[in-house]
C-alpha positions as YAML, in Angstrom:
chain: A
units: angstrom
residues:
- id: 1
  name: GLY
  ca: [0.00, 0.00, 0.00]
- id: 2
  name: ALA
  ca: [2.82, 2.40, 0.78]
- id: 3
  name: ALA
  ca: [4.25, 2.09, -2.74]
- id: 4
  name: SER
  ca: [1.20, 3.67, -4.37]
- id: 5
  name: VAL
  ca: [1.19, 6.55, -1.88]
- id: 6
  name: ALA
  ca: [4.93, 7.06, -2.39]
- id: 7
  name: ALA
  ca: [4.41, 7.29, -6.16]
- id: 8
  name: VAL
  ca: [1.69, 9.91, -5.77]
- id: 9
  name: ILE
  ca: [3.70, 12.14, -3.43]
- id: 10
  name: SER
  ca: [6.97, 11.79, -5.35]
- id: 11
  name: ASP
  ca: [8.24, 14.49, -7.68]
- id: 12
  name: GLY
  ca: [8.39, 11.95, -10.51]
- id: 13
  name: LEU
  ca: [4.64, 11.68, -11.02]
- id: 14
  name: ASP
  ca: [2.74, 14.76, -12.18]
- id: 15
  name: VAL
  ca: [-0.85, 14.52, -10.89]
- id: 16
  name: ARG
  ca: [-1.67, 18.23, -10.71]
- id: 17
  name: GLY
  ca: [-5.31, 18.85, -11.61]
- id: 18
  name: GLU
  ca: [-6.12, 15.16, -11.34]
- id: 19
  name: THR
  ca: [-8.20, 13.27, -8.81]
- id: 20
  name: VAL
  ca: [-6.01, 10.46, -7.59]
- id: 21
  name: MET
  ca: [-6.89, 7.66, -5.24]
- id: 22
  name: PRO
  ca: [-4.11, 5.21, -4.47]
- id: 23
  name: LEU
  ca: [-5.49, 1.72, -4.06]
- id: 24
  name: LEU
  ca: [-4.38, 0.25, -0.79]
- id: 25
  name: GLY
  ca: [-4.59, -3.50, -0.75]
- id: 26
  name: GLY
  ca: [-3.44, -6.37, 1.33]
- id: 27
  name: GLY
  ca: [-4.71, -8.93, 3.74]
- id: 28
  name: ASN
  ca: [-7.31, -6.54, 5.12]
- id: 29
  name: LEU
  ca: [-9.00, -5.99, 1.72]
- id: 30
  name: ASP
  ca: [-10.65, -9.10, 0.29]
- id: 31
  name: MET
  ca: [-12.20, -9.37, -3.16]
- id: 32
  name: THR
  ca: [-15.74, -8.85, -1.85]
- id: 33
  name: MET
  ca: [-14.77, -5.53, -0.24]
- id: 34
  name: LEU
  ca: [-12.88, -4.49, -3.37]
- id: 35
  name: GLN
  ca: [-16.00, -5.21, -5.46]
- id: 36
  name: THR
  ca: [-18.12, -3.17, -3.03]
- id: 37
  name: VAL
  ca: [-15.74, -0.21, -3.31]
- id: 38
  name: LEU
  ca: [-15.63, -0.40, -7.11]
- id: 39
  name: VAL
  ca: [-19.42, -0.68, -7.51]
- id: 40
  name: HIS
  ca: [-19.89, 2.29, -5.18]
- id: 41
  name: ALA
  ca: [-17.39, 4.38, -7.17]
- id: 42
  name: LEU
  ca: [-18.87, 3.39, -10.55]
- id: 43
  name: THR
  ca: [-22.38, 4.17, -9.33]
- id: 44
  name: ASP
  ca: [-21.29, 7.54, -7.93]
- id: 45
  name: ARG
  ca: [-19.73, 8.45, -11.30]
- id: 46
  name: GLU
  ca: [-22.84, 7.18, -13.16]
- id: 47
  name: GLN
  ca: [-20.72, 4.63, -14.98]
- id: 48
  name: LEU
  ca: [-22.99, 1.98, -13.47]
- id: 49
  name: LEU
  ca: [-26.57, 3.05, -13.94]
- id: 50
  name: ARG
  ca: [-29.85, 1.41, -12.96]
- id: 51
  name: LEU
  ca: [-32.92, 2.56, -14.87]
- id: 52
  name: ARG
  ca: [-36.57, 1.59, -14.47]
- id: 53
  name: VAL
  ca: [-38.60, 2.00, -17.66]
- id: 54
  name: ARG
  ca: [-42.40, 1.66, -17.70]
- id: 55
  name: ILE
  ca: [-43.68, -0.23, -20.73]
- id: 56
  name: ASP
  ca: [-46.79, -1.81, -22.16]
- id: 57
  name: ASP
  ca: [-46.03, -5.49, -21.53]
- id: 58
  name: ARG
  ca: [-46.05, -6.58, -25.17]
- id: 59
  name: PRO
  ca: [-43.58, -8.44, -27.37]
- id: 60
  name: GLY
  ca: [-40.83, -6.21, -28.74]
- id: 61
  name: LYS
  ca: [-40.86, -3.51, -26.04]
- id: 62
  name: MET
  ca: [-37.69, -4.79, -24.36]
- id: 63
  name: GLU
  ca: [-36.03, -4.85, -27.78]
- id: 64
  name: ASP
  ca: [-37.13, -1.26, -28.44]
- id: 65
  name: VAL
  ca: [-35.69, 0.10, -25.19]
- id: 66
  name: SER
  ca: [-32.54, -2.02, -25.47]
- id: 67
  name: GLY
  ca: [-32.03, -0.60, -28.95]
- id: 68
  name: ILE
  ca: [-32.24, 2.96, -27.65]
- id: 69
  name: ILE
  ca: [-29.55, 2.15, -25.08]
- id: 70
  name: ALA
  ca: [-27.40, 0.44, -27.70]
- id: 71
  name: GLU
  ca: [-27.65, 3.46, -30.03]
- id: 72
  name: HIS
  ca: [-25.72, 5.40, -27.39]
- id: 73
  name: GLY
  ca: [-22.97, 2.78, -27.04]
- id: 74
  name: ALA
  ca: [-23.80, 1.69, -23.49]
- id: 75
  name: ASN
  ca: [-23.58, -1.92, -22.37]
- id: 76
  name: ILE
  ca: [-26.54, -3.60, -20.66]
- id: 77
  name: GLN
  ca: [-25.29, -5.81, -17.83]
- id: 78
  name: THR
  ca: [-28.69, -7.07, -16.68]
- id: 79
  name: VAL
  ca: [-32.37, -6.54, -17.40]
- id: 80
  name: ARG
  ca: [-35.44, -7.86, -15.63]
- id: 81
  name: HIS
  ca: [-39.20, -7.51, -15.92]
- id: 82
  name: ASP
  ca: [-41.22, -6.37, -12.91]
- id: 83
  name: ARG
  ca: [-44.94, -6.87, -13.40]
- id: 84
  name: SER
  ca: [-46.08, -6.62, -9.78]
- id: 85
  name: ALA
  ca: [-45.39, -3.02, -8.73]
- id: 86
  name: PRO
  ca: [-48.53, -1.46, -7.22]
- id: 87
  name: GLU
  ca: [-48.46, 1.58, -9.54]
- id: 88
  name: LEU
  ca: [-48.64, -0.60, -12.66]
- id: 89
  name: ASP
  ca: [-51.90, -1.26, -14.46]
- id: 90
  name: VAL
  ca: [-52.76, -4.69, -15.84]
- id: 91
  name: GLY
  ca: [-50.75, -5.11, -19.04]
- id: 92
  name: GLU
  ca: [-47.88, -2.86, -17.92]
- id: 93
  name: ALA
  ca: [-44.44, -3.73, -16.62]
- id: 94
  name: HIS
  ca: [-41.20, -2.14, -15.57]
- id: 95
  name: LEU
  ca: [-37.99, -3.07, -17.28]
- id: 96
  name: VAL
  ca: [-35.11, -2.59, -14.85]
- id: 97
  name: PHE
  ca: [-31.78, -2.21, -16.64]
- id: 98
  name: GLN
  ca: [-28.31, -2.15, -15.14]
- id: 99
  name: ILE
  ca: [-26.11, -0.37, -17.66]
- id: 100
  name: GLU
  ca: [-22.40, 0.38, -18.01]
- id: 101
  name: THR
  ca: [-21.78, 3.91, -19.33]
- id: 102
  name: SER
  ca: [-18.83, 6.21, -19.83]
- id: 103
  name: GLY
  ca: [-20.15, 8.58, -17.16]
- id: 104
  name: SER
  ca: [-22.81, 11.11, -16.26]
- id: 105
  name: GLY
  ca: [-22.96, 12.75, -19.70]
- id: 106
  name: GLN
  ca: [-23.74, 9.51, -21.49]
- id: 107
  name: SER
  ca: [-26.16, 8.53, -18.70]
- id: 108
  name: ARG
  ca: [-28.14, 11.77, -19.07]
- id: 109
  name: THR
  ca: [-28.23, 11.36, -22.85]
- id: 110
  name: ILE
  ca: [-29.61, 7.82, -22.55]
- id: 111
  name: VAL
  ca: [-32.33, 8.85, -20.08]
- id: 112
  name: ARG
  ca: [-33.34, 11.80, -22.28]
- id: 113
  name: SER
  ca: [-33.45, 9.59, -25.38]
- id: 114
  name: ILE
  ca: [-35.64, 6.97, -23.68]
- id: 115
  name: ARG
  ca: [-38.04, 9.76, -22.63]
- id: 116
  name: ASP
  ca: [-37.99, 11.24, -26.12]
- id: 117
  name: HIS
  ca: [-39.18, 7.85, -27.40]
- id: 118
  name: GLY
  ca: [-42.25, 8.15, -25.17]
- id: 119
  name: TYR
  ca: [-41.25, 5.97, -22.23]
- id: 120
  name: GLU
  ca: [-41.46, 6.89, -18.57]
- id: 121
  name: VAL
  ca: [-37.96, 6.30, -17.18]
- id: 122
  name: ARG
  ca: [-36.52, 6.70, -13.71]
- id: 123
  name: HIS
  ca: [-32.93, 6.58, -12.52]
- id: 124
  name: VAL
  ca: [-33.13, 4.20, -9.54]
- id: 125
  name: ASN
  ca: [-29.55, 3.81, -8.30]
- id: 126
  name: ALA
  ca: [-29.68, 3.84, -4.56]
...
């Protein structure tokens, strides 16, 4: 752990104007904790985005919304249907997407594009 801190504070590494976080690892940081830290950081930077999209539960709707996301170059990690939320009418569903993006700009563009296509969408990272 000390080696990464030494590199950051040395005169040989120019990090002015950069946000730098040396990764400290060792016996006190297992893979589960490392995953937790990374997911938290990716979510905070909107590089890991969870969206809930309200749809008419008909064939092709998941393909439509997935296509909108793909048009913007984001990667869908997971998607699930939720048909039992109390605010849904019979014949409606939520699609819940977990998406990898390049950051907040791409995330905002995707949300705006889904809305522009007539879907109700909500950013649900929590």
